Coordinates of C-alpha atoms and ligand atoms in Angstrom, one line a residue:
M7 CA 92.7 19.2 44.0
C8 CA 93.5 22.3 46.3
M9 CA 90.5 22.8 48.9
S10 CA 92.3 24.6 51.7
T11 CA 89.8 26.6 52.1
R12 CA 86.3 26.0 50.9
T13 CA 84.7 29.2 49.2
A14 CA 82.2 28.9 46.5
Q15 CA 83.7 29.3 43.2
N16 CA 82.0 30.5 40.4
K17 CA 82.5 28.6 36.0
V18 CA 81.6 28.8 32.9
C19 CA 80.0 25.0 31.5
E20 CA 82.6 23.9 28.5
H21 CA 79.3 22.8 27.4
C22 CA 76.2 25.4 27.1
N23 CA 78.4 28.2 28.7
Q24 CA 76.8 29.0 31.1
N25 CA 77.9 30.2 34.7
F26 CA 77.4 27.9 37.3
T27 CA 78.2 27.5 41.0
I28 CA 79.8 25.6 43.5
S29 CA 78.4 25.6 46.8
E30 CA 80.5 24.8 50.3
G31 CA 78.2 22.1 50.3
E32 CA 79.7 20.1 46.6
L33 CA 83.3 21.0 48.0
S34 CA 83.5 20.1 50.7
L35 CA 81.0 16.3 49.2
Y36 CA 83.9 16.9 46.2
E37 CA 86.4 16.9 48.3
K38 CA 85.2 13.2 50.6
V39 CA 85.1 11.7 48.0
G40 CA 87.8 12.0 45.8
I41 CA 86.6 13.8 42.1
E42 CA 88.0 16.4 40.4
L43 CA 86.2 19.7 40.2
P44 CA 82.9 19.8 37.5
T45 CA 84.1 21.6 34.5
I46 CA 80.2 21.2 32.8
C47 CA 77.1 22.8 35.1
F48 CA 74.6 20.9 37.0
F49 CA 72.7 20.7 34.0
C50 CA 75.0 19.5 31.3
R51 CA 76.1 16.8 34.1
V52 CA 72.7 14.9 34.6
K53 CA 72.0 15.3 29.9
Q54 CA 75.5 14.0 29.9
H55 CA 74.6 10.2 31.7
L56 CA 71.4 9.9 30.8
S57 CA 72.7 9.6 27.4
F58 CA 74.1 6.1 28.0
W59 CA 70.8 5.1 29.7
M60 CA 68.4 4.5 26.6
F61 CA 64.6 5.1 26.0
G62 CA 65.1 3.3 22.8
K63 CA 63.0 1.8 20.5
F64 CA 62.0 -2.2 20.6
R65 CA 63.7 -4.0 18.2
K66 CA 64.2 -7.8 17.4
T67 CA 67.5 -8.9 16.4
K68 CA 70.4 -12.2 17.4
S69 CA 72.5 -12.5 19.5
D70 CA 76.3 -12.0 18.1
L71 CA 77.4 -14.9 19.8
S72 CA 74.9 -17.6 18.7
G73 CA 71.7 -16.5 17.1
E74 CA 68.8 -16.7 19.1
S75 CA 66.0 -13.9 18.5
M76 CA 65.6 -11.7 20.9
I77 CA 64.0 -8.3 21.4
T78 CA 66.8 -5.0 22.9
V79 CA 66.1 -1.1 22.8
L80 CA 69.4 -0.6 22.4
P81 CA 71.5 0.1 19.0
E82 CA 72.2 -1.8 15.7
S83 CA 75.9 -0.8 15.1
R84 CA 77.4 1.3 19.7
Y85 CA 78.5 -2.8 20.5
P86 CA 78.0 -6.6 19.9
L87 CA 74.8 -7.7 21.7
Y88 CA 74.0 -10.9 23.9
T89 CA 71.6 -12.8 26.0
L90 CA 70.8 -10.9 29.3
H91 CA 72.5 -14.7 30.3
E92 CA 74.8 -15.4 28.1
W93 CA 76.1 -12.3 28.8
H94 CA 76.1 -13.7 32.5
S95 CA 77.5 -16.5 31.5
D96 CA 81.4 -18.5 30.6
K97 CA 80.8 -18.9 27.6
W98 CA 82.8 -15.6 27.0
D99 CA 85.4 -13.9 28.5
P100 CA 85.8 -9.7 28.8
M101 CA 89.6 -10.4 29.3
D102 CA 90.0 -11.7 25.8
Y103 CA 89.7 -7.6 24.3
G104 CA 92.4 -7.3 27.3
Q105 CA 94.8 -3.7 25.1
D106 CA 98.0 -2.1 26.3
Y107 CA 97.9 1.2 27.7
D108 CA 99.3 3.4 24.5
P109 CA 100.0 7.0 27.0
N110 CA 101.2 8.7 23.2
R111 CA 97.1 7.8 23.1
S112 CA 94.1 9.5 24.2
F113 CA 92.8 7.3 26.5
F114 CA 89.0 7.6 25.7
E115 CA 90.5 7.2 22.5
Q116 CA 91.6 3.7 23.9
L117 CA 88.4 3.1 26.0
Q118 CA 86.4 3.5 23.8
E119 CA 87.5 1.1 20.7
L120 CA 87.6 -1.6 23.8
Q121 CA 83.8 -0.3 25.2
E122 CA 83.2 -1.3 21.1
K123 CA 84.8 -4.5 20.7
V124 CA 83.4 -5.6 24.1
P125 CA 79.9 -7.3 24.1
H126 CA 77.0 -6.3 25.9
P127 CA 73.8 -7.2 27.7
H128 CA 70.4 -8.0 25.2
Q129 CA 68.2 -5.8 28.1
N130 CA 68.3 -5.3 31.0
G131 CA 66.4 -7.1 34.3
S132 CA 65.5 -10.3 36.1
K133 CA 62.9 -13.1 37.3
N134 CA 60.2 -12.3 34.7
T135 CA 57.9 -14.1 33.2
G136 CA 56.8 -13.9 30.2
C137 CA 57.8 -9.8 29.5
D138 CA 60.1 -10.5 26.6
W139 CA 58.8 -7.0 24.4
C140 CA 59.8 -5.2 28.1
D141 CA 63.1 -3.4 29.0
D142 CA 65.0 -3.1 32.7
V143 CA 61.6 -5.7 34.4
W144 CA 62.5 -6.6 37.4
N145 CA 60.4 -9.9 38.8
S146 CA 57.4 -9.3 36.6
K147 CA 54.5 -10.5 34.3
N148 CA 52.7 -11.0 31.4
C149 CA 54.2 -6.6 30.0
Y150 CA 54.0 -5.8 26.6
L151 CA 55.7 -3.0 25.4
S152 CA 57.1 -1.0 29.2
R153 CA 59.4 -0.3 30.6
S154 CA 61.6 0.3 33.6
M155 CA 59.0 -1.9 36.4
E156 CA 59.4 -3.6 39.7
E157 CA 56.4 -6.9 41.1
C158 CA 53.9 -5.7 37.9
E159 CA 51.6 -7.5 36.2
D160 CA 49.4 -7.6 32.5
L161 CA 51.1 -3.8 31.6
Y162 CA 50.9 -3.0 28.3
Y163 CA 52.9 0.1 27.3
S164 CA 54.0 1.6 30.7
Y165 CA 56.8 3.8 32.5
R166 CA 58.3 3.2 35.6
N167 CA 56.3 1.8 37.2
V168 CA 56.0 -0.5 41.0
K169 CA 53.3 -3.1 41.3
V170 CA 50.8 -2.2 39.2
K171 CA 48.7 -4.5 37.3
N172 CA 45.6 -4.8 34.4
S173 CA 46.8 -1.4 33.2
I174 CA 47.6 1.0 30.2
D175 CA 49.8 3.4 29.6
M176 CA 50.7 4.0 33.0
T177 CA 54.0 6.1 33.9
I178 CA 56.1 6.5 37.5
C179 CA 52.4 5.1 39.7
F180 CA 53.3 2.6 42.5
N181 CA 50.5 -0.5 43.8
T182 CA 48.1 0.4 41.5
E183 CA 45.5 -1.8 39.5
K184 CA 42.7 -2.0 36.2
S185 CA 44.0 1.8 35.5
F186 CA 45.0 3.5 32.3
G187 CA 46.8 5.8 31.6
C188 CA 48.0 7.8 34.6
S189 CA 50.7 9.3 35.8
D190 CA 52.5 9.7 39.3
C191 CA 48.7 7.9 41.1
H192 CA 49.3 5.3 44.2
N193 CA 47.5 2.7 45.6
S194 CA 44.5 2.7 43.3
F195 CA 41.7 0.9 41.7
K196 CA 39.8 1.8 38.8
I197 CA 41.2 5.1 37.7
F198 CA 41.7 6.6 34.2
Y199 CA 42.7 10.2 32.6
S200 CA 44.4 11.1 36.4
K201 CA 47.7 12.4 38.2
H202 CA 49.2 13.3 41.9
S203 CA 46.2 11.2 43.3
R204 CA 46.1 8.5 46.2
D205 CA 44.0 6.1 47.9
C206 CA 41.5 6.8 44.5
I207 CA 38.6 4.4 43.3
D208 CA 36.4 4.0 39.6
S209 CA 36.8 8.1 39.0
Y210 CA 38.3 9.6 35.9
F211 CA 40.6 13.2 35.2
L212 CA 41.4 13.6 39.5
Y213 CA 44.1 16.1 40.3
D214 CA 45.8 15.9 43.0
C215 CA 43.2 13.9 45.5
R216 CA 42.9 11.2 47.9
N217 CA 40.3 9.0 49.1
C218 CA 38.1 9.2 46.9
Q219 CA 35.1 7.8 44.8
N220 CA 32.9 8.0 42.3
C221 CA 35.1 11.6 41.7
F222 CA 35.1 13.4 37.8
M223 CA 37.0 16.0 36.1
S224 CA 38.1 16.9 40.1
W225 CA 41.3 18.5 42.2
N226 CA 42.1 18.7 45.4
L227 CA 39.4 16.5 46.7
R228 CA 40.2 15.0 50.1
N229 CA 37.3 11.9 51.3
K230 CA 34.3 12.4 48.8
Q231 CA 32.4 10.7 46.5
Y232 CA 30.3 11.7 43.5
C233 CA 31.3 15.3 42.4
I234 CA 32.1 16.3 39.1
E235 CA 34.0 19.9 38.7
N236 CA 34.6 19.6 42.1
V237 CA 30.8 19.9 43.0
Q238 CA 28.9 17.2 44.9
Y239 CA 26.4 15.3 43.3
S240 CA 23.6 12.8 44.6
K241 CA 24.6 9.3 43.2
E242 CA 21.4 8.7 41.4
E243 CA 22.3 12.3 39.6
Y244 CA 26.3 11.8 39.4
E245 CA 26.0 8.0 37.4
K246 CA 23.0 9.8 34.3
K247 CA 26.2 13.3 34.1
L248 CA 28.6 9.9 33.9
K249 CA 26.6 7.7 31.3
S250 CA 25.9 10.6 29.6
F251 CA 29.7 12.0 29.4
N252 CA 30.2 9.1 25.8
L253 CA 33.4 8.2 27.1
G254 CA 33.9 5.6 24.3
S255 CA 34.4 8.8 22.2
H256 CA 38.3 10.0 20.7
K257 CA 36.6 14.1 20.1
V258 CA 34.9 14.0 23.3
V259 CA 38.1 12.3 25.2
L260 CA 40.3 14.9 23.4
S261 CA 37.9 18.4 24.5
L262 CA 37.6 16.1 28.0
K263 CA 42.0 16.3 28.5
E264 CA 41.7 20.3 26.7
R265 CA 39.6 21.0 30.2
F266 CA 41.2 19.4 32.0
E267 CA 44.6 21.0 31.7
E268 CA 43.1 24.6 32.1
L269 CA 41.5 23.4 35.3
A270 CA 45.1 22.3 35.4
K271 CA 46.5 25.9 35.5
K272 CA 43.5 28.0 36.8
E273 CA 42.2 25.8 40.1
V274 CA 44.8 23.4 41.1
V275 CA 45.7 24.8 43.9
H276 CA 49.6 23.2 43.6
R277 CA 52.0 22.0 45.8
Q278 CA 55.3 23.9 45.7
N279 CA 57.5 20.2 45.6
F280 CA 56.1 16.9 45.9
N281 CA 58.7 15.8 49.1
L282 CA 57.5 14.1 51.7
K283 CA 59.8 13.2 54.8
A284 CA 62.4 15.3 53.7
Y285 CA 65.1 16.6 56.2
N286 CA 67.0 19.5 55.1
S287 CA 67.0 19.4 51.6
D288 CA 65.6 20.3 48.7
G289 CA 65.2 18.8 45.4
D290 CA 61.3 17.5 43.8
Y291 CA 59.8 14.0 44.4
L292 CA 61.7 13.4 47.3
L293 CA 60.8 11.3 49.9
D294 CA 62.2 10.3 53.6
V295 CA 66.3 11.6 52.9
K296 CA 68.2 14.4 54.7
N297 CA 70.7 16.5 53.8
C298 CA 69.8 15.9 50.3
H299 CA 70.4 18.5 48.1
N300 CA 69.1 19.9 44.0
C301 CA 68.0 16.2 44.2
N302 CA 65.3 15.0 41.7
T303 CA 63.1 11.6 42.7
I304 CA 65.3 9.9 45.4
N305 CA 63.8 7.8 49.0
D306 CA 65.4 6.6 51.7
S307 CA 68.6 8.9 50.9
E308 CA 71.3 11.3 53.1
D309 CA 74.3 12.8 52.4
C310 CA 73.9 13.7 48.6
Y311 CA 73.9 16.3 46.1
N312 CA 72.9 16.9 42.7
C313 CA 71.5 13.2 42.0
M314 CA 68.3 12.2 40.4
R315 CA 66.6 8.5 40.5
G316 CA 67.6 6.7 43.2
L317 CA 67.3 4.5 46.2
R318 CA 69.5 4.2 48.8
E319 CA 71.7 6.1 48.6
K320 CA 74.3 7.8 51.3
S321 CA 77.2 10.8 50.2
N322 CA 77.2 10.6 46.9
I323 CA 77.6 13.6 43.9
D324 CA 76.7 14.1 41.3
A325 CA 75.2 10.0 40.2
N326 CA 72.0 9.9 38.9
G327 CA 70.7 6.8 38.2
C328 CA 72.4 5.2 40.9
W329 CA 70.9 3.4 43.9
Y330 CA 72.0 0.8 46.3
S331 CA 75.6 2.9 46.5
E332 CA 78.1 5.1 48.4
M333 CA 80.3 7.5 48.3
L334 CA 80.1 7.6 44.0
G335 CA 80.7 10.9 42.2
N336 CA 80.3 11.9 38.6
C337 CA 78.6 7.8 37.6
S338 CA 75.7 6.7 35.6
C339 CA 73.0 4.2 37.0
C340 CA 75.9 2.3 39.3
L341 CA 73.5 -0.4 41.1
Y342 CA 75.6 -1.3 44.7
G343 CA 78.8 1.0 44.1
Y344 CA 80.8 2.3 46.3
A345 CA 83.8 5.0 45.7
E346 CA 83.5 4.2 42.4
K347 CA 84.3 7.1 39.8
Y348 CA 83.0 8.5 36.4
S349 CA 81.1 5.4 35.9
V350 CA 79.1 3.8 34.4
W351 CA 76.5 0.3 34.6
S352 CA 78.2 -0.1 37.5
S353 CA 78.3 -2.2 40.8
S354 CA 81.9 -2.1 41.8
R355 CA 83.9 -0.4 44.3
Y356 CA 86.9 1.6 44.4
S357 CA 87.3 2.0 40.9
E358 CA 87.1 4.4 37.9
Y359 CA 86.4 4.8 34.6
V360 CA 84.7 1.4 34.4
D361 CA 81.5 0.3 32.2
L362 CA 79.5 -2.6 33.5
C363 CA 81.6 -4.4 35.4
I364 CA 80.2 -5.7 38.1
E365 CA 81.9 -7.2 41.4
C366 CA 85.0 -5.5 40.9
E367 CA 87.8 -3.7 42.9
N368 CA 90.7 -1.4 42.7
C369 CA 89.6 -2.1 38.4
F370 CA 90.7 1.1 36.4
G371 CA 88.9 2.2 32.5
C372 CA 87.8 -1.3 32.2
V373 CA 84.3 -3.3 30.1
G374 CA 82.4 -6.0 31.0
L375 CA 84.4 -7.0 34.1
K376 CA 82.9 -9.7 36.0
K377 CA 84.7 -10.0 40.2
K378 CA 88.3 -8.7 38.9
K379 CA 90.7 -6.3 40.8
Y380 CA 93.5 -4.4 38.9
C381 CA 93.0 -4.6 35.6
I382 CA 93.3 -1.6 33.9
L383 CA 92.0 -1.9 30.0
N384 CA 90.6 -5.8 30.0
K385 CA 94.2 -6.4 31.4
Q386 CA 94.8 -8.3 34.5
Y387 CA 98.3 -6.3 36.5
D388 CA 99.1 -7.3 40.7
K389 CA 98.6 -4.0 42.8
E390 CA 101.1 -2.5 42.6
E391 CA 102.1 -1.8 38.5
Y392 CA 98.0 -1.1 38.4
E393 CA 98.6 1.8 40.9
K394 CA 102.2 2.6 38.8
I395 CA 100.0 2.5 34.9
K396 CA 97.2 4.0 36.0
N397 CA 98.8 6.7 38.1
Q398 CA 100.5 7.5 34.4
I399 CA 97.2 7.5 32.8
I400 CA 96.0 10.1 35.7
T401 CA 98.9 12.2 35.4
D402 CA 98.5 11.3 31.3
M403 CA 94.8 12.4 30.9
K404 CA 95.0 15.7 32.9
K405 CA 97.5 17.2 31.4
R406 CA 95.4 15.7 28.0
G407 CA 92.0 18.0 30.4
E408 CA 90.1 14.1 30.7
Y409 CA 90.5 13.2 33.8
G410 CA 88.1 13.9 35.8
K411 CA 85.5 14.2 33.6
F412 CA 82.3 11.8 32.6
L413 CA 82.8 9.2 29.8
P414 CA 82.9 10.9 27.1
Y415 CA 79.2 11.3 24.3
S416 CA 80.9 9.3 22.2
M417 CA 80.4 6.0 24.9
S418 CA 77.2 6.9 24.9
A419 CA 74.6 3.9 24.1
G420 CA 73.2 5.6 21.7
P421 CA 71.5 8.1 19.8
F422 CA 70.2 11.3 21.7
N423 CA 67.5 10.5 21.6
F424 CA 66.4 7.7 22.1
S425 CA 68.0 7.8 25.4
T426 CA 66.6 8.8 28.9
S427 CA 68.6 11.8 28.3
F428 CA 65.7 13.3 25.4
L429 CA 62.8 12.8 28.0
Y430 CA 64.2 16.0 30.9
F431 CA 66.1 17.6 27.7
P432 CA 63.8 17.1 24.6
E433 CA 64.3 20.5 23.4
T434 CA 68.0 19.5 22.5
K435 CA 69.4 20.4 19.4
K436 CA 71.0 17.4 16.7
E437 CA 73.4 19.0 16.0
D438 CA 74.4 20.2 19.3
I439 CA 74.8 16.2 20.5
L440 CA 77.0 15.5 17.2
K441 CA 79.2 18.3 18.1
L442 CA 79.9 16.9 21.6
G443 CA 80.4 13.7 19.7
G444 CA 77.7 12.2 20.8
Y445 CA 75.0 10.6 18.2
W446 CA 71.4 11.1 17.1
Q447 CA 69.5 9.4 15.0
E448 CA 65.8 9.5 12.0
I449 CA 64.1 6.5 12.6
D450 CA 61.6 6.5 8.8
E451 CA 58.6 3.9 9.2
S452 CA 57.2 4.5 6.2
H453 CA 57.8 2.1 4.0
I454 CA 55.5 -0.1 6.1
E455 CA 52.3 -0.1 4.9
G456 CA 49.6 1.3 7.4
T457 CA 46.8 2.6 8.6
P458 CA 46.5 6.5 9.3
T459 CA 45.4 6.8 12.4
S460 CA 42.3 9.6 11.6
E461 CA 40.7 6.6 10.2
L462 CA 40.0 5.3 12.8
P463 CA 36.5 4.0 14.1
D464 CA 35.4 7.5 16.3
D465 CA 34.1 4.9 19.5
I466 CA 35.4 2.4 20.1
K467 CA 31.9 0.6 20.0
D468 CA 32.1 1.0 16.3
V469 CA 36.0 -0.4 16.5
S470 CA 36.0 -4.1 14.6
D471 CA 37.6 -7.6 16.1
D472 CA 39.7 -6.9 12.8
I473 CA 41.7 -4.2 14.0
I474 CA 44.2 -6.2 16.0
I475 CA 45.9 -7.0 12.8
K476 CA 46.2 -3.5 11.2
P477 CA 49.2 -1.6 11.9
L478 CA 48.1 2.0 12.1
I479 CA 49.9 5.4 11.7
C480 CA 51.1 8.1 14.6
P481 CA 50.2 10.6 13.3
E482 CA 53.1 12.2 15.0
T483 CA 56.6 10.4 14.4
G484 CA 55.0 8.2 11.4
W485 CA 56.0 4.8 13.4
R486 CA 53.7 1.6 12.5
F487 CA 51.5 0.2 15.8
N488 CA 49.6 -2.3 16.5
I489 CA 46.5 -2.7 18.9
A490 CA 46.7 -6.3 20.4
E491 CA 44.2 -8.6 21.3
N492 CA 43.9 -7.8 25.1
E493 CA 44.5 -4.5 24.1
L494 CA 41.4 -4.4 22.7
A495 CA 39.4 -5.6 25.0
F496 CA 40.9 -3.4 27.7
Y497 CA 39.9 -0.5 25.9
R498 CA 36.0 -2.1 24.3
Q499 CA 35.5 -3.1 28.6
N500 CA 36.6 -0.1 30.7
N501 CA 35.3 2.6 27.3
I502 CA 38.0 4.4 26.4
P503 CA 38.7 4.4 22.4
L504 CA 41.6 4.2 20.6
P505 CA 45.3 5.6 20.8
R506 CA 46.4 7.6 18.0
K507 CA 49.1 8.2 18.2
H508 CA 52.8 5.3 18.9
F509 CA 53.0 4.6 22.4
D510 CA 56.3 5.7 23.3
V511 CA 54.6 9.2 22.0
R512 CA 52.6 9.0 24.4
T513 CA 55.0 7.5 27.5
R514 CA 56.9 10.7 26.5
E515 CA 53.8 13.1 26.6
A516 CA 53.4 11.4 30.0
L517 CA 57.0 12.6 31.6
K518 CA 57.2 16.5 30.4
Y519 CA 54.8 16.5 33.2
L520 CA 57.4 14.8 36.2
T521 CA 61.3 15.5 34.4
V522 CA 61.8 18.3 35.5
L523 CA 65.1 19.2 37.2
R524 CA 65.2 23.2 37.6
S525 CA 62.6 24.7 40.0
Y526 CA 61.7 28.6 39.5
P527 CA 61.1 31.8 41.4
V528 CA 56.9 32.4 42.3
V529 CA 54.9 33.6 44.9
C530 CA 52.5 31.6 47.6
I531 CA 49.0 32.4 46.1
Y532 CA 48.2 32.0 49.6
C533 CA 50.9 33.4 51.9
E534 CA 52.6 36.0 49.7
K535 CA 55.4 34.1 50.5
N536 CA 58.2 34.4 47.4
I537 CA 59.1 30.4 46.7
E538 CA 60.9 28.3 45.1
A539 CA 59.3 25.1 42.7
Y540 CA 59.1 22.9 39.6
Y541 CA 56.4 24.0 37.9
P542 CA 58.0 25.6 35.0
P543 CA 56.7 29.8 33.5
E544 CA 54.7 28.0 30.6
W545 CA 53.0 26.2 32.2
G546 CA 50.5 28.9 32.9
C547 CA 49.4 27.6 36.9
Q548 CA 48.0 29.7 38.2
K549 CA 47.6 28.6 42.3
I550 CA 50.8 27.2 43.8
A551 CA 51.3 27.3 47.4
C552 CA 54.0 27.2 50.0
E553 CA 54.6 23.8 51.8
E554 CA 53.8 25.2 55.0
C555 CA 49.4 26.8 53.1
Y556 CA 49.2 23.1 51.1
K557 CA 48.9 21.9 54.5
Q558 CA 47.0 24.0 56.0
N559 CA 44.4 24.5 53.9
I560 CA 44.0 20.6 51.2
A561 CA 46.0 18.8 53.2
Ligands
ZN13 ZN1 75.6 23.4 31.0
ZN14 ZN1 52.2 30.3 51.4

């Protein structure tokens, strides 16, 4: 790698053929972290990384070790699955799968052979009770068909929440209770169908409101009560109006959602980005960061480039889903790592091309190891042999054009259309992923009997108790889903109509508005300055404000 003179470089992406630039700042961090320069653009890098993280359909299966039954989102045939508990036990030894390096074959090919033999844990998480039908769950209780959460309780069909309780259909929310259908809401209680709001109570269809109570279909409000479409009413008028809305009807809620979307386009003043306390940084959803560039959904981090979905990161570049880590380059889902390169799901140090390696040091091309040193393809070497073989592999990989590239799509977690990547890149075509060596799966559940949701009673008050034993058919995917007993009680109590679509479809729809990685040039509605904002033109948002004007006029 020659980088004695650091001037920005222009390249053509090997995956999508678009031009991309490596800036001087990036070059200096690539050099510091010590990784090869990328050959694919930022978006193709993120796309590949997130394809190693499943957003699969929940399914029941059995452990390949003990036959114990378990629930997983991982695919059927990529690798053996053990229960999480078994995987962490000493009932098996990953070194049993060790392979010699064969210089006559592609290293990636050999690593993939190893990866497909080594068992993977059936799910991710710890310290949960009653959360079997969940994935990526930590310190939570009685949650159901939900993913990626910390300290949640009685949470159903939700994604990426922290401290959310007694709620359904929540996406990226924090400290919120007894709520339904919200995204990016914080510290709230009994809020429904709301977005980007904080410290609100007993309200419906709020968009960017703070400290509001008993408000309906309102936006950009601060410290208000009894407002409907931003118009002030008396308590009595408000309550009378609210009763007349008939919120238990599916048809009514649909038309209210349409109105809400129209207001988001025409009336809401949108913030240029959702950054808070971001110093010398750019990106979106940044909180308490310093010198972070082109980052997204990152907290408490500094000196990073091109990172998304992380916490406490330092000097990382091209690291996605990497929490509590430092000096990482071209890595995906690596927590507690230091100086890892081209790795996935590993918390190790000074290692390259490792997958699922926990607390290892100086390992190269290994899968599923715990507390090992100087291993290659799950075989033990002494320090000298290790260095020698590692250097030989790197030389061979360079000849084949492999070294410095991330693990190929053929090693990704499973079907691309059931990976986290598909949430961020839903336009991706099957043929493009297959061309890159990845996987795709169509799930047909038409063999299971069920009731089309178009036949459901319009109003929740007309739903009978036996609905909980009827499988329902999602009109978009044809997938079957059920109404759980507690779920029905929640809908009745809060006057919410039954959902018409499968919960994964609902989550995908909510995420559409929270997964924008690209900024677009717009003009500030107030000062008419040219700014970069995270609102795709097709959303049709007409009022976008620069940070300063937003602060002056709204916050
Ligand atoms: Zn590209
Ligand atoms: Zn402005």
